[in-house]
Tab-separated table of C-alpha atoms in Angstrom:
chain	number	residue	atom	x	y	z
A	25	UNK	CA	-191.325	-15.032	56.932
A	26	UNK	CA	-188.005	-14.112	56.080
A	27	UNK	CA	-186.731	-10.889	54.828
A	28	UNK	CA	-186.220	-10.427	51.201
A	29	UNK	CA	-182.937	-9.777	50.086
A	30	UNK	CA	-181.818	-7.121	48.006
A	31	UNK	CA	-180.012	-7.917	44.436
A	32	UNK	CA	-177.030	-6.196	45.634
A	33	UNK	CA	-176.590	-7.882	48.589
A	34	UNK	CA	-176.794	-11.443	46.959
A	35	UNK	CA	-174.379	-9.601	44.230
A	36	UNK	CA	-172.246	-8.174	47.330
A	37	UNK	CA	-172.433	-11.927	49.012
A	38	UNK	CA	-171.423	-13.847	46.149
A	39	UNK	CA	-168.759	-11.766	45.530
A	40	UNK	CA	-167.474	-12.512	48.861
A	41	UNK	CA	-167.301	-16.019	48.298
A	42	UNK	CA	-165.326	-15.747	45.235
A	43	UNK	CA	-162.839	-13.613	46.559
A	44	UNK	CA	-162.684	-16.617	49.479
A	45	UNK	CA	-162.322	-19.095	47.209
A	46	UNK	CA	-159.706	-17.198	44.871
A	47	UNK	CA	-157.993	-17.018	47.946
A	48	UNK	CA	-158.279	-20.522	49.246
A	49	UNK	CA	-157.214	-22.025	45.142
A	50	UNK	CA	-153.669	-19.925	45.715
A	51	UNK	CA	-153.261	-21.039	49.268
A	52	UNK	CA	-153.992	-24.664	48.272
A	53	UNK	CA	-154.321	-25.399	44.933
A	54	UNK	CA	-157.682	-26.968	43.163
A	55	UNK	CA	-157.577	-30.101	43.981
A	56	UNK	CA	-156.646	-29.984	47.932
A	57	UNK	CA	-159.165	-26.986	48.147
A	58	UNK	CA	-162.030	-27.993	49.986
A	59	UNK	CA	-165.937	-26.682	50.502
A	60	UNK	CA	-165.051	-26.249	54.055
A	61	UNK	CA	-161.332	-24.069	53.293
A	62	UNK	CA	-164.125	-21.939	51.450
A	63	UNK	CA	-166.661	-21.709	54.187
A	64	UNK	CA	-164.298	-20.837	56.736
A	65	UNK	CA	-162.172	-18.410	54.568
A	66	UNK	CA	-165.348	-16.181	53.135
A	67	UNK	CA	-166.450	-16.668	57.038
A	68	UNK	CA	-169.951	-17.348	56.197
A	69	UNK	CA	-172.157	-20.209	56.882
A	70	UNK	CA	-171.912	-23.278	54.851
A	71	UNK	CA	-176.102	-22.669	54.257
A	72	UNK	CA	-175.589	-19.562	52.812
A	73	UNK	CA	-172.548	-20.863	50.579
A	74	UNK	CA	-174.821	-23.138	49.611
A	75	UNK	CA	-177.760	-20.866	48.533
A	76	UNK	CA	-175.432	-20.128	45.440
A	77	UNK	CA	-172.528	-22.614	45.048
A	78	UNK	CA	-173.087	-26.739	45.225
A	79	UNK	CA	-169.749	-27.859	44.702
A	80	UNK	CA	-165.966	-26.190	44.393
A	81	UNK	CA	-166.031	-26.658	40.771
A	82	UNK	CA	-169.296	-24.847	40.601
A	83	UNK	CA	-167.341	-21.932	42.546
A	84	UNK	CA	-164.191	-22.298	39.918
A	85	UNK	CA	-166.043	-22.054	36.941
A	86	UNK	CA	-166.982	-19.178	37.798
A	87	UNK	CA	-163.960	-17.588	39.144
A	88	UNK	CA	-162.818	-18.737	35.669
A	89	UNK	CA	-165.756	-16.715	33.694
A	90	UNK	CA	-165.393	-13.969	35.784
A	91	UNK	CA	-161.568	-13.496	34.838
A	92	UNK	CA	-162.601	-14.168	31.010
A	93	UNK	CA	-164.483	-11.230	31.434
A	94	UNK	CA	-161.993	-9.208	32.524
A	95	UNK	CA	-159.197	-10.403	30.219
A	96	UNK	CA	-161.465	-9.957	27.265
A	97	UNK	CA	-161.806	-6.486	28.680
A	98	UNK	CA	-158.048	-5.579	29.081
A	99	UNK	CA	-157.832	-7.363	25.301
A	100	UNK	CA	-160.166	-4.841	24.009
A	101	UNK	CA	-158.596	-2.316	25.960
A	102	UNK	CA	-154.525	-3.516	24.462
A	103	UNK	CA	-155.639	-3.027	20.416
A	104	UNK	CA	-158.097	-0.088	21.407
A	105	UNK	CA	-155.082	2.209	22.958
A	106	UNK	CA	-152.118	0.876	21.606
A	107	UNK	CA	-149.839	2.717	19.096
A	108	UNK	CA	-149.397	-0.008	16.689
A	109	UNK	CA	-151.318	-3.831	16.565
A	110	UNK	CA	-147.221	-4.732	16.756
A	111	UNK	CA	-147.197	-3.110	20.111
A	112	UNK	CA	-150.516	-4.469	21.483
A	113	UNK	CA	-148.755	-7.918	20.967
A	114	UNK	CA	-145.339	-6.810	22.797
A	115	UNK	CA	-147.141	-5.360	25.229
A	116	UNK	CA	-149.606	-8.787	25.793
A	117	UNK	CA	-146.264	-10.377	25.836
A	118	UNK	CA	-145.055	-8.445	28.205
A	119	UNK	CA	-148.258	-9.101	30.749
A	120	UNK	CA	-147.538	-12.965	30.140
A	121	UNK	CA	-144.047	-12.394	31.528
A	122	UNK	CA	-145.419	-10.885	34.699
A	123	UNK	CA	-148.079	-13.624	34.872
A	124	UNK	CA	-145.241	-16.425	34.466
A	125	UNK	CA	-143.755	-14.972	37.024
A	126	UNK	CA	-146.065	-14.462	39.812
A	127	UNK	CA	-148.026	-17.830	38.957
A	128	UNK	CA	-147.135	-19.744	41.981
A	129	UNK	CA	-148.877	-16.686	43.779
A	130	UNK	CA	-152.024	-16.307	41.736
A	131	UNK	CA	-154.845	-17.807	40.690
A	132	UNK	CA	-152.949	-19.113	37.380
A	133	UNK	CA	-151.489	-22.119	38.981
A	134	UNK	CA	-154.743	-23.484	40.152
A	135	UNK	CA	-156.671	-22.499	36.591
A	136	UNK	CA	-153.887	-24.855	35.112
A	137	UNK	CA	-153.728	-27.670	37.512
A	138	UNK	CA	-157.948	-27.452	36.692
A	139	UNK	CA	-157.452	-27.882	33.551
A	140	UNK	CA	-154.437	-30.282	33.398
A	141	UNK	CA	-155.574	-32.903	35.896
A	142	UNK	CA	-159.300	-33.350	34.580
A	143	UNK	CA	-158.288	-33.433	31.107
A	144	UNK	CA	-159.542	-36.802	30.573
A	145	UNK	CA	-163.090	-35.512	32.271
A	146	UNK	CA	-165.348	-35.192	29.276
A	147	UNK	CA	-166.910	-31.474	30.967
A	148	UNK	CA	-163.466	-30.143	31.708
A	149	UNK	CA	-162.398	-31.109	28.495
A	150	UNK	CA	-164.872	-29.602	26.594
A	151	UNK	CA	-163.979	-25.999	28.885
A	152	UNK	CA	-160.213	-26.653	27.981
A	153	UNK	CA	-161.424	-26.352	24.599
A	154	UNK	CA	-163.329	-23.822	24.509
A	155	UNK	CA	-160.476	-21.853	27.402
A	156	UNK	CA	-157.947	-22.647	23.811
A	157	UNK	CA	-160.386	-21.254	21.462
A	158	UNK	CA	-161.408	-18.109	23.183
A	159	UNK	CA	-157.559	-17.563	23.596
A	160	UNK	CA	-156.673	-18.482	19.467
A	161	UNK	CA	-159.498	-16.293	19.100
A	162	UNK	CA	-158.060	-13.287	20.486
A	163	UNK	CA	-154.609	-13.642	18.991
A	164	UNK	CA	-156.200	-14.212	15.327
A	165	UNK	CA	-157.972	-11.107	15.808
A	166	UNK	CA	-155.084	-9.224	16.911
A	167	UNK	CA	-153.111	-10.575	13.804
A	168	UNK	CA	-155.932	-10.055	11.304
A	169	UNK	CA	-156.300	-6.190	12.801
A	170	UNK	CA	-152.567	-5.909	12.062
A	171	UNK	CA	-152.900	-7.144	8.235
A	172	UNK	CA	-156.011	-4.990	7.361
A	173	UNK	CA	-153.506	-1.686	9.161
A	174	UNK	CA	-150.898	-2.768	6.738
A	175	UNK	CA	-148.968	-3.686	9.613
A	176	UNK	CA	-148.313	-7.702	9.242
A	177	UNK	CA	-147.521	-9.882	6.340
A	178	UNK	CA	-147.959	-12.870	7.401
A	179	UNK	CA	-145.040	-15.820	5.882
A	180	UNK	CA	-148.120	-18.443	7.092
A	181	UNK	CA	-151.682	-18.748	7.154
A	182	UNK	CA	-153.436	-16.381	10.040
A	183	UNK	CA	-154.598	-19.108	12.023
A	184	UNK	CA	-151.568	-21.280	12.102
A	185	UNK	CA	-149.473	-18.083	13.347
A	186	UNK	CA	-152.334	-17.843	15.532
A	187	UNK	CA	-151.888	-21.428	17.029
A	188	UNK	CA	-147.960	-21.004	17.106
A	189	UNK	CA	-147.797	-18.282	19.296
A	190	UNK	CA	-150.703	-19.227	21.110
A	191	UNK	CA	-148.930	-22.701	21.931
A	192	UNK	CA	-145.937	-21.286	22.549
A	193	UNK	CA	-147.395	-19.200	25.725
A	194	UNK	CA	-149.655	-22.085	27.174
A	195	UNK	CA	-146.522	-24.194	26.761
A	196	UNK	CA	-144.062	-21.522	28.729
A	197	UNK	CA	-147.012	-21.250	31.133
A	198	UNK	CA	-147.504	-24.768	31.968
A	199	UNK	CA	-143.437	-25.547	32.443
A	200	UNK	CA	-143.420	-22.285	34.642
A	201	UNK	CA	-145.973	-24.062	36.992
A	202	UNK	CA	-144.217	-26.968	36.831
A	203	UNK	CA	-140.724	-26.137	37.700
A	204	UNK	CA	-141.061	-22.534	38.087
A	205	UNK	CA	-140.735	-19.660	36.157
A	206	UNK	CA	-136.917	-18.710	36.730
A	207	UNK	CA	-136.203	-22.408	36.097
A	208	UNK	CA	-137.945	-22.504	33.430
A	209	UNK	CA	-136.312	-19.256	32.272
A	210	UNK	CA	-139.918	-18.179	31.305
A	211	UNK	CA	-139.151	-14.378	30.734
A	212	UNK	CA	-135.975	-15.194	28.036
A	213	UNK	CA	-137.976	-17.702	26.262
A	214	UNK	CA	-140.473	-15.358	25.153
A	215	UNK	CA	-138.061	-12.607	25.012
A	216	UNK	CA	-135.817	-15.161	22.030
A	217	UNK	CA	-139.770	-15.652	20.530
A	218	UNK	CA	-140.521	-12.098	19.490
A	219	UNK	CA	-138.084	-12.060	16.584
A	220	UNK	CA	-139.571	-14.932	15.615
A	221	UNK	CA	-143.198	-13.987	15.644
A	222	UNK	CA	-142.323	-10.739	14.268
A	223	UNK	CA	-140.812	-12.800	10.944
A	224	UNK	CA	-143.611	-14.951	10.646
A	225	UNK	CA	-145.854	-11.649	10.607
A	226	UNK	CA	-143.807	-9.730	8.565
A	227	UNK	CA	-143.791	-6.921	10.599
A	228	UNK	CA	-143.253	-3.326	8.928
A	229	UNK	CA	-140.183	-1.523	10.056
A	230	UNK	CA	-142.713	1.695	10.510
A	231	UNK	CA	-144.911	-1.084	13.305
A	232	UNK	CA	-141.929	-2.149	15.215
């Protein structure tokens, strides 16, 4: 009989495969990874992969969750210590610029190519959905925190300033995986949006 294994170990274990994999989907990409580029990278056997992972997807999906997780906790984090809901957004802005341009280095290249490639897969559209939502989510919160401070005074509904700047970022961020961020001059086309979000908020002279 074998031995039992602890619930930190499989924690421990199946942390090591992600960080393989996360690995492995910068290297390559999604759709050239491979089960065996994961095997060989978390240097483990293919059984024991196997024990908690059937299929790459399987092991994306939850590379994706576990980096919801964390952005919902640096979200929480933004509006919790910033000075102003106005400088929560400029400083979310600001991450995006460092995320456009370190994409081709990070897992953010892959998590679009995911997305963009199986878009007409009725699963991975559904997550796509749901990856938009939880994002227009955030952002309406943000903005809606901002009114009830006295901060914003919003020239359109919440939710369509919501969607705007949402789509806005998504768009930068796809082109920036496309052709690259400094072709894409990702950084000075959300530098020339700012003024522009701040009129459709209405921002305060006392938030900005």
């Amino acid at each position: 009989m074998s031995p039992k294994i602890s619930d930190e170990v499989k924690e421990q274990r199946k942390q090591q495969i992600l960080g393989a994999a996360e690995q492995v989907f910068i290297r390559t990409g999604y759709e050239l990874a491979t089960m065996k580029n994961i095997v060989e990278e978390a240097n483990m056997s293919r059984g024991w992969i196997y024990l908690y992972f059937q299929t790459k997807e399987e092991i994306f999906e939850a590379l994706i969750a576990k980096y919801d997780q964390e952005n919902e906790r640096i979200f929480s984090e933004l509006m919790a210590n910033s000075s102003s809901i106005w400088a929560a957004l400029e400083m979310l802005l600001a991450e995006q610029k460092k995320s456009m341009m370190t994409i081709e280095k990070s897992l953010a290249s892959a998590y679009y190519e995911y997305f963009l490639s199986g878009y007409r897969d009725k699963d991975r559209r559904l997550r796509l959905i749901r990856h938009y939502e939880t994002a227009l989510s955030n952002i309406i919160r943000l903005l809606e925190s901002g009114i009830a401070k006295g901060e914003f005074h919003p020239t359109l509904p919440t939710e369509l300033i919501g969607k705007i700047i949402t789509s806005n970022l998504e768009g930068i961020m796809t082109l920036s995986m496309a052709v690259g961020a400094e072709q894409a001059e990702a950084a000075a086309q959300i530098d020339a949006l700012i003024p522009y979000f701040k009129m459709l908020l209405g921002v305060s002279e006392e938030s900005s």
